[in-house]
């Protein structure tokens, strides 16, 4: 059970952003990531099987913390929760989505890219936010700039984070964890190359500030 979105930052420094095209891949993928030590799984609602994938992961890989990514609306948040998602990640923030997740009791990690968006989310009680799209929205200099007025806000940069730059992001005081798709490359999923995914997960898990 997840009480606070900040708990998502505890199991490891990288949250995989996952796109699943075939529902049959969900469980072996989840097991491959867990074998590499990665426990928090963000399954994006970008494919028709995403909700079924979340259901399968909750059923078959119960020790994982499975959430839904790319949640944009209240109805998507509700569908994600019904499928068993224990948290939601959104690309941006709207008060309507914040209210919906609050009413559902579904912890929300919402995306922000500007000071005004940080303020809107903080107004609604959210203190752990995804900085998205991190590299395109100003990267490390922007995160350093946000740390001044928003020292009480923790951020999860996502979008353009790589194994080469992740440690630089993780060394910032306002960054607890980063998100990225590099742990689950589409070609590895297509080929069922689960050992490669375990190796990528283990390498990501070893990234520490
Ligand atoms: C996404 O939108 O898919 C996430 O932000 C992941 O971005 P990345 O592929 O740059 O890691």
XYZ file of N, CA and C and ligand atoms in Angstrom:
638
model
N 0.849 -1.199 0.000
C 0.000 0.000 0.000
C 0.884 1.248 0.000
N 0.446 2.235 -0.750
C 1.224 3.464 -0.887
C 0.465 4.587 -0.174
N 1.107 5.234 0.780
C 0.406 6.292 1.513
C 0.732 7.664 0.962
N 1.922 7.786 0.403
C 2.413 9.091 -0.005
C 3.197 8.881 -1.293
N 3.044 9.784 -2.266
C 3.787 9.577 -3.506
C 5.299 9.592 -3.271
N 5.744 10.269 -2.213
C 7.192 10.279 -1.962
C 7.725 8.882 -1.682
N 6.837 7.978 -1.253
C 7.270 6.589 -1.049
C 7.737 5.967 -2.356
N 7.323 6.533 -3.483
C 7.768 6.004 -4.781
C 9.264 6.199 -4.973
N 9.835 7.144 -4.239
C 11.255 7.438 -4.391
C 12.117 6.533 -3.516
N 11.479 5.735 -2.658
C 12.262 4.955 -1.697
C 12.905 3.706 -2.319
N 12.156 2.912 -3.110
C 12.744 1.643 -3.556
C 13.937 1.791 -4.497
N 14.057 2.895 -5.209
C 15.197 3.006 -6.120
C 15.231 4.354 -6.779
N 16.353 4.664 -7.442
C 16.518 6.005 -8.012
C 15.854 6.210 -9.369
N 15.332 5.136 -9.992
C 14.749 5.286 -11.330
C 13.383 4.597 -11.388
N 12.385 5.341 -11.860
C 11.064 4.760 -12.111
C 10.958 4.501 -13.613
N 10.780 3.238 -14.011
C 10.667 2.964 -15.443
C 9.326 3.428 -15.998
N 9.395 4.123 -17.112
C 8.194 4.560 -17.842
C 7.959 3.508 -18.929
N 6.867 2.765 -18.779
C 6.692 1.531 -19.550
C 5.560 1.672 -20.564
N 5.828 1.240 -21.791
C 4.793 1.163 -22.832
C 4.646 -0.311 -23.200
N 3.461 -0.855 -22.963
C 3.239 -2.283 -23.231
C 2.265 -2.431 -24.404
N 2.731 -3.087 -25.456
C 1.880 -3.310 -26.633
C 1.135 -4.641 -26.567
N 1.744 -5.636 -25.892
C 1.121 -6.979 -25.821
C 0.931 -7.315 -24.357
N -0.296 -7.602 -23.990
C -0.568 -7.832 -22.570
C 0.253 -9.001 -22.034
N 0.551 -9.963 -22.899
C 1.332 -11.131 -22.454
C 2.743 -10.734 -22.007
N 3.200 -9.561 -22.405
C 4.538 -9.120 -21.996
C 4.563 -8.570 -20.567
N 3.389 -8.209 -20.045
C 3.357 -7.455 -18.786
C 4.047 -8.218 -17.649
N 3.653 -9.468 -17.453
C 4.162 -10.201 -16.290
C 5.649 -10.529 -16.433
N 6.098 -11.082 -17.580
C 7.550 -11.310 -17.678
C 8.360 -10.021 -17.588
N 7.811 -8.941 -18.103
C 8.506 -7.656 -17.979
C 8.592 -7.230 -16.517
N 7.473 -7.315 -15.824
C 7.464 -6.953 -14.402
C 8.450 -7.802 -13.610
N 8.465 -9.098 -13.908
C 9.397 -9.987 -13.185
C 10.846 -9.650 -13.534
N 11.089 -9.291 -14.791
C 12.457 -8.940 -15.203
C 12.928 -7.683 -14.475
N 12.058 -6.706 -14.359
C 12.431 -5.472 -13.648
C 12.650 -5.764 -12.163
N 11.755 -6.547 -11.574
C 11.903 -6.899 -10.152
C 13.210 -7.654 -9.923
N 13.572 -8.519 -10.876
C 14.820 -9.288 -10.730
C 16.031 -8.359 -10.727
N 15.893 -7.204 -11.363
C 16.964 -6.210 -11.340
C 16.854 -5.253 -10.169
N 15.864 -5.469 -9.311
C 15.721 -4.651 -8.108
C 14.770 -3.479 -8.249
N 14.134 -3.330 -9.406
C 13.225 -2.202 -9.630
C 11.800 -2.627 -9.267
N 11.215 -1.921 -8.329
C 9.927 -2.337 -7.749
C 8.771 -1.430 -8.126
N 9.079 -0.200 -8.514
C 8.022 0.754 -8.864
C 7.875 0.749 -10.379
N 6.674 0.455 -10.871
C 6.460 0.314 -12.310
C 5.365 1.281 -12.755
N 5.715 2.171 -13.680
C 4.716 3.093 -14.240
C 4.316 2.583 -15.620
N 3.098 2.067 -15.715
C 2.593 1.555 -16.989
C 1.756 2.662 -17.631
N 2.240 3.182 -18.750
C 1.547 4.311 -19.367
C 0.259 3.858 -20.063
N -0.742 4.711 -19.958
C -2.033 4.417 -20.610
C -1.971 4.881 -22.066
N -0.992 4.358 -22.780
C -0.800 4.792 -24.170
C -1.143 3.711 -25.166
N -1.471 2.557 -24.647
C -1.800 1.444 -25.547
C -3.120 0.835 -25.088
N -3.815 0.162 -25.999
C -5.125 -0.396 -25.635
C -5.056 -1.449 -24.533
N -3.890 -2.065 -24.339
C -3.808 -3.137 -23.343
C -3.280 -2.649 -21.991
N -3.075 -1.346 -21.856
C -2.401 -0.854 -20.649
C -3.153 -1.239 -19.364
N -4.470 -1.084 -19.366
C -5.223 -1.401 -18.141
C -5.174 -2.893 -17.843
N -5.251 -3.702 -18.887
C -5.132 -5.154 -18.684
C -3.734 -5.514 -18.182
N -2.745 -4.799 -18.654
C -1.372 -5.045 -18.194
C -1.248 -4.719 -16.707
N -1.862 -3.619 -16.288
C -1.836 -3.252 -14.861
C -2.527 -4.346 -14.039
N -3.678 -4.812 -14.531
C -4.401 -5.891 -13.825
C -3.521 -7.131 -13.679
N -2.864 -7.499 -14.776
C -2.032 -8.714 -14.755
C -0.860 -8.552 -13.785
N -0.262 -7.386 -13.802
C 0.877 -7.157 -12.904
C 0.449 -7.207 -11.444
N -0.683 -6.600 -11.135
C -1.147 -6.629 -9.742
C -1.408 -8.061 -9.283
N -1.956 -8.850 -10.196
C -2.320 -10.227 -9.846
C -1.075 -11.115 -9.732
N -0.183 -10.990 -10.689
C 0.923 -11.954 -10.798
C 2.239 -11.476 -10.180
N 2.387 -10.170 -10.018
C 3.638 -9.643 -9.434
C 3.244 -8.726 -8.273
N 2.647 -9.301 -7.238
C 2.030 -8.473 -6.189
C 3.037 -7.660 -5.391
N 4.303 -8.047 -5.420
C 5.269 -7.280 -4.636
C 5.684 -5.987 -5.346
N 5.304 -5.809 -6.604
C 5.623 -4.557 -7.311
C 4.632 -3.465 -6.918
N 5.087 -2.227 -7.002
C 4.192 -1.067 -6.830
C 3.828 -0.605 -8.235
N 2.629 -0.943 -8.660
C 2.238 -0.721 -10.053
C 1.320 0.500 -10.144
N 1.722 1.446 -10.987
C 0.905 2.633 -11.187
C 0.620 2.854 -12.660
N -0.246 3.814 -12.910
C -0.600 4.165 -14.287
C 0.042 5.493 -14.641
N 0.655 5.538 -15.827
C 1.209 6.791 -16.322
C 0.345 7.353 -17.436
N 0.665 8.573 -17.842
C -0.086 9.253 -18.902
C -1.565 9.371 -18.544
N -1.845 9.583 -17.261
C -3.222 9.785 -16.806
C -3.552 11.260 -17.014
N -4.526 11.538 -17.861
C -4.840 12.930 -18.208
C -6.182 13.392 -17.687
N -7.103 12.478 -17.429
C -8.466 12.876 -17.053
C -8.924 12.114 -15.815
N -10.014 12.628 -15.243
C -10.603 11.971 -14.080
C -11.053 10.558 -14.431
N -11.610 10.380 -15.615
C -12.100 9.035 -15.943
C -10.935 8.068 -16.138
N -9.817 8.554 -16.655
C -8.641 7.675 -16.768
C -8.118 7.305 -15.375
N -8.147 8.268 -14.462
C -7.692 7.970 -13.095
C -8.584 6.896 -12.474
N -9.884 7.006 -12.694
C -10.808 6.034 -12.123
C -10.582 4.648 -12.742
N -10.415 4.627 -14.060
C -10.179 3.342 -14.731
C -8.878 2.714 -14.243
N -7.859 3.545 -14.058
C -6.570 3.033 -13.590
C -6.711 2.429 -12.201
N -7.439 3.125 -11.349
C -7.606 2.619 -9.987
C -8.391 1.314 -9.995
N -9.432 1.255 -10.820
C -10.225 0.018 -10.900
C -9.381 -1.145 -11.413
N -8.402 -0.840 -12.246
C -7.517 -1.891 -12.754
C -6.485 -2.310 -11.710
N -6.372 -1.525 -10.640
C -5.446 -1.903 -9.577
C -4.239 -1.000 -9.423
N -4.177 0.072 -10.197
C -3.047 0.999 -10.055
C -3.031 1.576 -8.639
N -1.837 1.642 -8.051
C -1.744 2.191 -6.697
C -1.236 3.632 -6.712
N -0.908 4.132 -7.893
C -0.582 5.552 -8.029
C -0.824 5.942 -9.480
N -0.895 7.252 -9.706
C -1.074 7.774 -11.063
C 0.003 8.805 -11.331
N 0.463 8.826 -12.565
C 1.409 9.849 -13.022
C 0.757 10.549 -14.201
N 0.850 11.888 -14.216
C 0.239 12.631 -15.319
C 1.296 13.507 -15.974
N 1.117 13.794 -17.272
C 2.129 14.625 -17.948
C 2.072 16.085 -17.516
N 0.896 16.528 -17.069
C 0.730 17.900 -16.597
C -0.211 17.899 -15.412
N -0.519 19.104 -14.910
C -1.421 19.174 -13.754
C -2.655 19.989 -14.079
N -3.807 19.453 -13.725
C -5.027 20.267 -13.713
C -5.679 20.079 -12.356
N -6.303 21.147 -11.835
C -7.021 20.986 -10.561
C -8.090 19.901 -10.648
N -8.706 19.726 -11.821
C -9.737 18.689 -11.951
C -9.134 17.304 -11.721
N -7.963 17.074 -12.272
C -7.325 15.768 -12.067
C -6.896 15.616 -10.603
N -6.382 16.703 -10.035
C -5.994 16.660 -8.618
C -7.185 16.323 -7.726
N -8.329 16.961 -8.017
C -9.549 16.678 -7.230
C -9.991 15.236 -7.412
N -9.968 14.772 -8.650
C -10.433 13.405 -8.927
C -9.571 12.389 -8.187
N -8.258 12.551 -8.264
C -7.379 11.591 -7.583
C -7.548 11.696 -6.070
N -7.729 12.923 -5.578
C -7.964 13.103 -4.141
C -9.224 12.366 -3.705
N -10.289 12.504 -4.504
C -11.561 11.853 -4.147
C -11.433 10.335 -4.208
N -10.621 9.845 -5.141
C -10.440 8.393 -5.273
C -9.480 7.834 -4.220
N -8.681 8.729 -3.624
C -7.616 8.254 -2.749
C -6.478 7.644 -3.542
N -6.291 8.128 -4.760
C -5.231 7.607 -5.636
C -4.072 8.605 -5.629
N -2.924 8.229 -5.048
C -1.801 9.169 -5.005
C -1.398 9.589 -6.425
N -1.215 10.896 -6.611
C -0.929 11.458 -7.941
C 0.442 12.106 -7.955
N 1.225 11.733 -8.952
C 2.508 12.395 -9.230
C 2.294 13.185 -10.518
N 1.979 14.468 -10.421
C 1.616 15.218 -11.625
C 2.808 15.924 -12.247
N 2.751 16.065 -13.554
C 3.814 16.755 -14.258
C 3.683 18.267 -14.135
N 4.845 18.920 -14.022
C 4.910 20.388 -14.044
C 6.147 20.781 -14.850
N 6.083 21.951 -15.464
C 7.250 22.421 -16.217
C 7.562 23.882 -15.950
N 6.700 24.553 -15.193
C 6.907 25.980 -14.924
C 6.639 26.281 -13.448
N 7.087 27.482 -13.018
C 6.852 27.892 -11.635
C 5.360 27.982 -11.343
N 4.587 28.488 -12.293
C 3.142 28.605 -12.071
C 2.478 27.251 -11.885
N 2.951 26.268 -12.627
C 2.374 24.919 -12.478
C 2.760 24.307 -11.125
N 3.980 24.567 -10.680
C 4.364 24.109 -9.337
C 3.430 24.734 -8.306
N 3.152 26.029 -8.472
C 2.290 26.710 -7.499
C 0.874 26.161 -7.519
N 0.366 25.862 -8.712
C -1.002 25.321 -8.800
C -1.077 23.961 -8.110
N -0.098 23.105 -8.342
C -0.115 21.782 -7.715
C 0.094 21.895 -6.202
N 1.005 22.796 -5.797
C 1.263 22.960 -4.369
C 0.036 23.521 -3.658
N -0.696 24.416 -4.341
C -1.950 24.947 -3.781
C -2.909 23.823 -3.419
N -2.863 22.753 -4.198
C -3.762 21.619 -3.968
C -3.120 20.545 -3.097
N -2.025 20.917 -2.447
C -1.447 20.029 -1.441
C -0.420 19.046 -1.952
N -0.016 19.192 -3.217
C 0.938 18.228 -3.779
C 2.353 18.780 -3.661
N 3.241 17.992 -3.102
C 4.603 18.458 -2.814
C 5.669 17.621 -3.521
N 5.238 16.554 -4.162
C 6.171 15.716 -4.930
C 5.644 15.678 -6.356
N 6.419 16.252 -7.284
C 5.935 16.503 -8.636
C 6.925 15.950 -9.649
N 6.375 15.602 -10.807
C 7.235 15.160 -11.909
C 7.627 16.402 -12.711
N 8.892 16.568 -12.991
C 9.337 17.674 -13.842
C 9.401 17.133 -15.263
N 8.463 17.578 -16.083
C 8.290 16.999 -17.419
C 7.961 18.083 -18.431
N 8.496 18.005 -19.648
C 9.554 17.099 -20.104
C 10.921 17.654 -19.707
N 11.612 16.926 -18.845
C 12.736 17.492 -18.095
C 13.791 18.150 -18.982
N 14.308 17.419 -19.944
C 15.408 17.981 -20.738
C 14.907 19.155 -21.577
N 13.744 18.995 -22.196
C 13.209 20.045 -23.073
C 12.756 21.270 -22.291
N 12.364 21.084 -21.034
C 11.835 22.197 -20.234
C 12.922 22.902 -19.426
N 14.179 22.618 -19.723
C 15.243 23.377 -19.068
C 16.237 22.546 -18.282
N 15.947 21.262 -18.133
C 16.934 20.348 -17.561
C 17.461 20.781 -16.198
N 18.742 20.525 -16.005
C 19.357 20.764 -14.700
C 19.334 22.248 -14.310
N 19.628 23.191 -15.232
C 19.551 24.606 -14.827
C 18.149 24.997 -14.334
N 17.120 24.468 -14.967
C 15.752 24.782 -14.527
C 15.478 24.202 -13.139
N 15.934 22.971 -12.912
C 15.731 22.364 -11.583
C 16.456 23.176 -10.508
N 17.650 23.652 -10.837
C 18.386 24.475 -9.855
C 17.636 25.774 -9.599
N 17.065 26.334 -10.661
C 16.324 27.588 -10.500
C 15.067 27.382 -9.659
N 14.391 26.254 -9.857
C 13.163 25.990 -9.100
C 13.460 25.741 -7.615
N 14.684 25.261 -7.319
C 15.013 24.931 -5.927
C 15.007 26.169 -5.038
N 15.223 27.361 -5.606
C 15.232 28.580 -4.797
C 13.874 28.853 -4.177
N 12.875 29.173 -5.004
C 11.559 29.490 -4.432
C 10.786 28.273 -3.952
N 11.164 27.086 -4.396
C 10.374 25.884 -4.064
C 11.248 24.842 -3.356
N 11.926 25.288 -2.302
C 12.825 24.369 -1.589
C 12.055 23.215 -0.948
N 10.754 23.400 -0.747
C 9.944 22.359 -0.090
C 9.327 21.383 -1.094
N 9.625 21.557 -2.366
C 9.023 20.703 -3.400
C 10.073 19.706 -3.904
N 9.728 18.432 -3.908
C 10.609 17.396 -4.467
C 10.146 17.078 -5.885
N 11.112 16.789 -6.737
C 10.792 16.607 -8.153
C 11.342 15.293 -8.689
N 10.613 14.752 -9.643
C 11.028 13.550 -10.361
C 11.183 13.921 -11.835
N 12.392 14.307 -12.261
C 12.571 14.666 -13.671
C 12.326 13.454 -14.569
N 11.602 13.678 -15.635
C 11.288 12.614 -16.597
C 11.227 13.238 -17.982
N 11.793 12.524 -18.954
C 11.794 13.043 -20.327
C 13.197 13.502 -20.677
N 13.934 12.617 -21.350
C 15.302 12.970 -21.719
C 16.341 12.545 -20.694
N 15.942 11.790 -19.680
C 16.932 11.271 -18.723
C 17.520 9.987 -19.321
N 18.825 9.851 -19.187
C 19.541 8.703 -19.759
C 20.487 8.144 -18.691
N 21.019 6.948 -18.946
C 22.006 6.428 -17.980
C 23.201 7.371 -17.836
N 23.486 8.153 -18.872
C 24.649 9.046 -18.821
C 24.406 10.315 -18.011
N 23.166 10.803 -17.995
C 22.933 12.060 -17.264
C 22.137 11.864 -15.972
N 21.676 10.643 -15.696
C 20.802 10.424 -14.537
C 21.472 10.834 -13.225
N 22.757 10.520 -13.083
C 23.422 10.842 -11.812
C 23.518 12.338 -11.583
N 23.675 13.095 -12.694
C 23.704 14.560 -12.537
C 22.364 15.064 -12.006
N 21.290 14.515 -12.544
C 19.966 14.897 -12.035
C 19.799 14.466 -10.580
N 20.208 13.216 -10.289
C 19.986 12.675 -8.941
C 20.836 13.380 -7.887
N 21.866 14.110 -8.326
C 22.707 14.792 -7.341
C 22.099 16.119 -6.880
N 21.016 16.555 -7.524
C 20.380 17.816 -7.129
C 19.564 17.606 -5.854
N 19.579 18.587 -4.950
C 18.892 18.379 -3.670
C 17.369 18.250 -3.794
N 16.793 18.810 -4.847
C 15.331 18.722 -4.986
C 14.899 17.545 -5.866
N 15.830 16.665 -6.195
C 15.494 15.483 -7.013
C 15.651 14.224 -6.167
N 14.582 13.444 -6.042
C 14.632 12.213 -5.238
C 14.787 10.989 -6.117
N 14.260 11.090 -7.326
C 14.164 9.926 -8.196
C 13.971 10.497 -9.600
N 14.341 9.725 -10.616
C 14.096 10.152 -11.998
C 13.234 9.103 -12.690
N 12.569 9.525 -13.770
C 11.794 8.581 -14.564
C 12.421 8.448 -15.934
N 12.258 7.270 -16.540
C 12.820 7.124 -17.876
C 12.361 5.847 -18.539
N 12.401 5.886 -19.859
C 11.956 4.729 -20.631
C 13.107 3.807 -21.011
N 14.344 4.183 -20.627
C 15.475 3.403 -21.142
C 15.587 2.001 -20.528
N 14.896 1.756 -19.433
C 14.965 0.415 -18.836
C 14.164 -0.605 -19.635
N 13.223 -0.105 -20.437
C 12.312 -1.019 -21.141
C 12.261 -0.681 -22.626
N 13.381 -0.888 -23.336
C 13.412 -0.531 -24.758
C 12.402 -1.367 -25.555
N 11.759 -0.707 -26.520
C 10.726 -1.389 -27.309
C 11.274 -2.634 -27.987
N 12.518 -2.586 -28.452
C 13.032 -3.762 -29.161
C 13.279 -4.931 -28.210
N 13.629 -4.633 -26.970
C 13.821 -5.717 -25.997
C 12.479 -6.373 -25.669
N 11.436 -5.551 -25.537
C 10.099 -6.128 -25.295
C 9.657 -6.964 -26.490
N 9.859 -6.414 -27.675
C 9.402 -7.124 -28.873
C 10.095 -8.479 -28.985
N 11.363 -8.524 -28.566
C 12.128 -9.766 -28.681
C 11.983 -10.658 -27.450
N 11.290 -10.164 -26.425
C 11.200 -10.943 -25.185
C 12.560 -11.114 -24.529
N 13.398 -10.109 -24.662
C 14.756 -10.172 -24.116
C 14.737 -9.713 -22.654
N 14.184 -10.580 -21.794
C 13.982 -10.185 -20.395
C 15.291 -10.054 -19.640
N 16.309 -10.818 -20.033
C 17.575 -10.699 -19.302
C 18.222 -9.336 -19.564
N 18.018 -8.810 -20.767
C 18.549 -7.458 -21.030
C 17.840 -6.429 -20.140
N 16.539 -6.614 -19.978
C 15.785 -5.671 -19.138
C 16.203 -5.793 -17.675
N 16.454 -7.013 -17.222
C 16.958 -7.183 -15.847
C 18.309 -6.482 -15.685
N 19.167 -6.604 -16.692
C 20.489 -5.961 -16.606
C 20.344 -4.434 -16.589
N 19.443 -3.905 -17.420
C 19.220 -2.449 -17.433
C 18.651 -1.987 -16.090
N 17.757 -2.785 -15.529
C 17.163 -2.432 -14.231
C 18.234 -2.441 -13.143
N 19.068 -3.467 -13.150
C 20.108 -3.559 -12.115
C 21.078 -2.384 -12.218
N 21.410 -1.999 -13.457
C 22.322 -0.854 -13.635
C 21.650 0.432 -13.157
N 20.362 0.577 -13.438
C 19.641 1.776 -12.979
C 19.557 1.790 -11.457
N 19.334 0.629 -10.888
C 19.196 0.529 -9.438
C 20.513 0.897 -8.742
N 21.633 0.661 -9.448
C 22.951 0.950 -8.865
C 23.310 2.436 -8.932
N 22.499 3.234 -9.642
C 22.771 4.677 -9.725
C 22.384 5.318 -8.393
N 23.332 5.804 -7.701
C 23.036 6.456 -6.415
C 23.770 7.772 -6.359
N 23.148 8.710 -5.723
C 23.866 9.975 -5.612
C 24.911 9.892 -4.515
C 7.712 9.695 -21.861
O 7.027 10.639 -22.123
O 7.677 8.637 -22.500
C 8.567 9.780 -20.661
O 8.749 11.092 -20.318
C 9.863 9.076 -20.850
O 10.703 9.868 -21.589
P 12.087 9.259 -22.092
O 11.748 8.305 -23.205
O 12.873 10.452 -22.565
O 12.715 8.555 -20.918
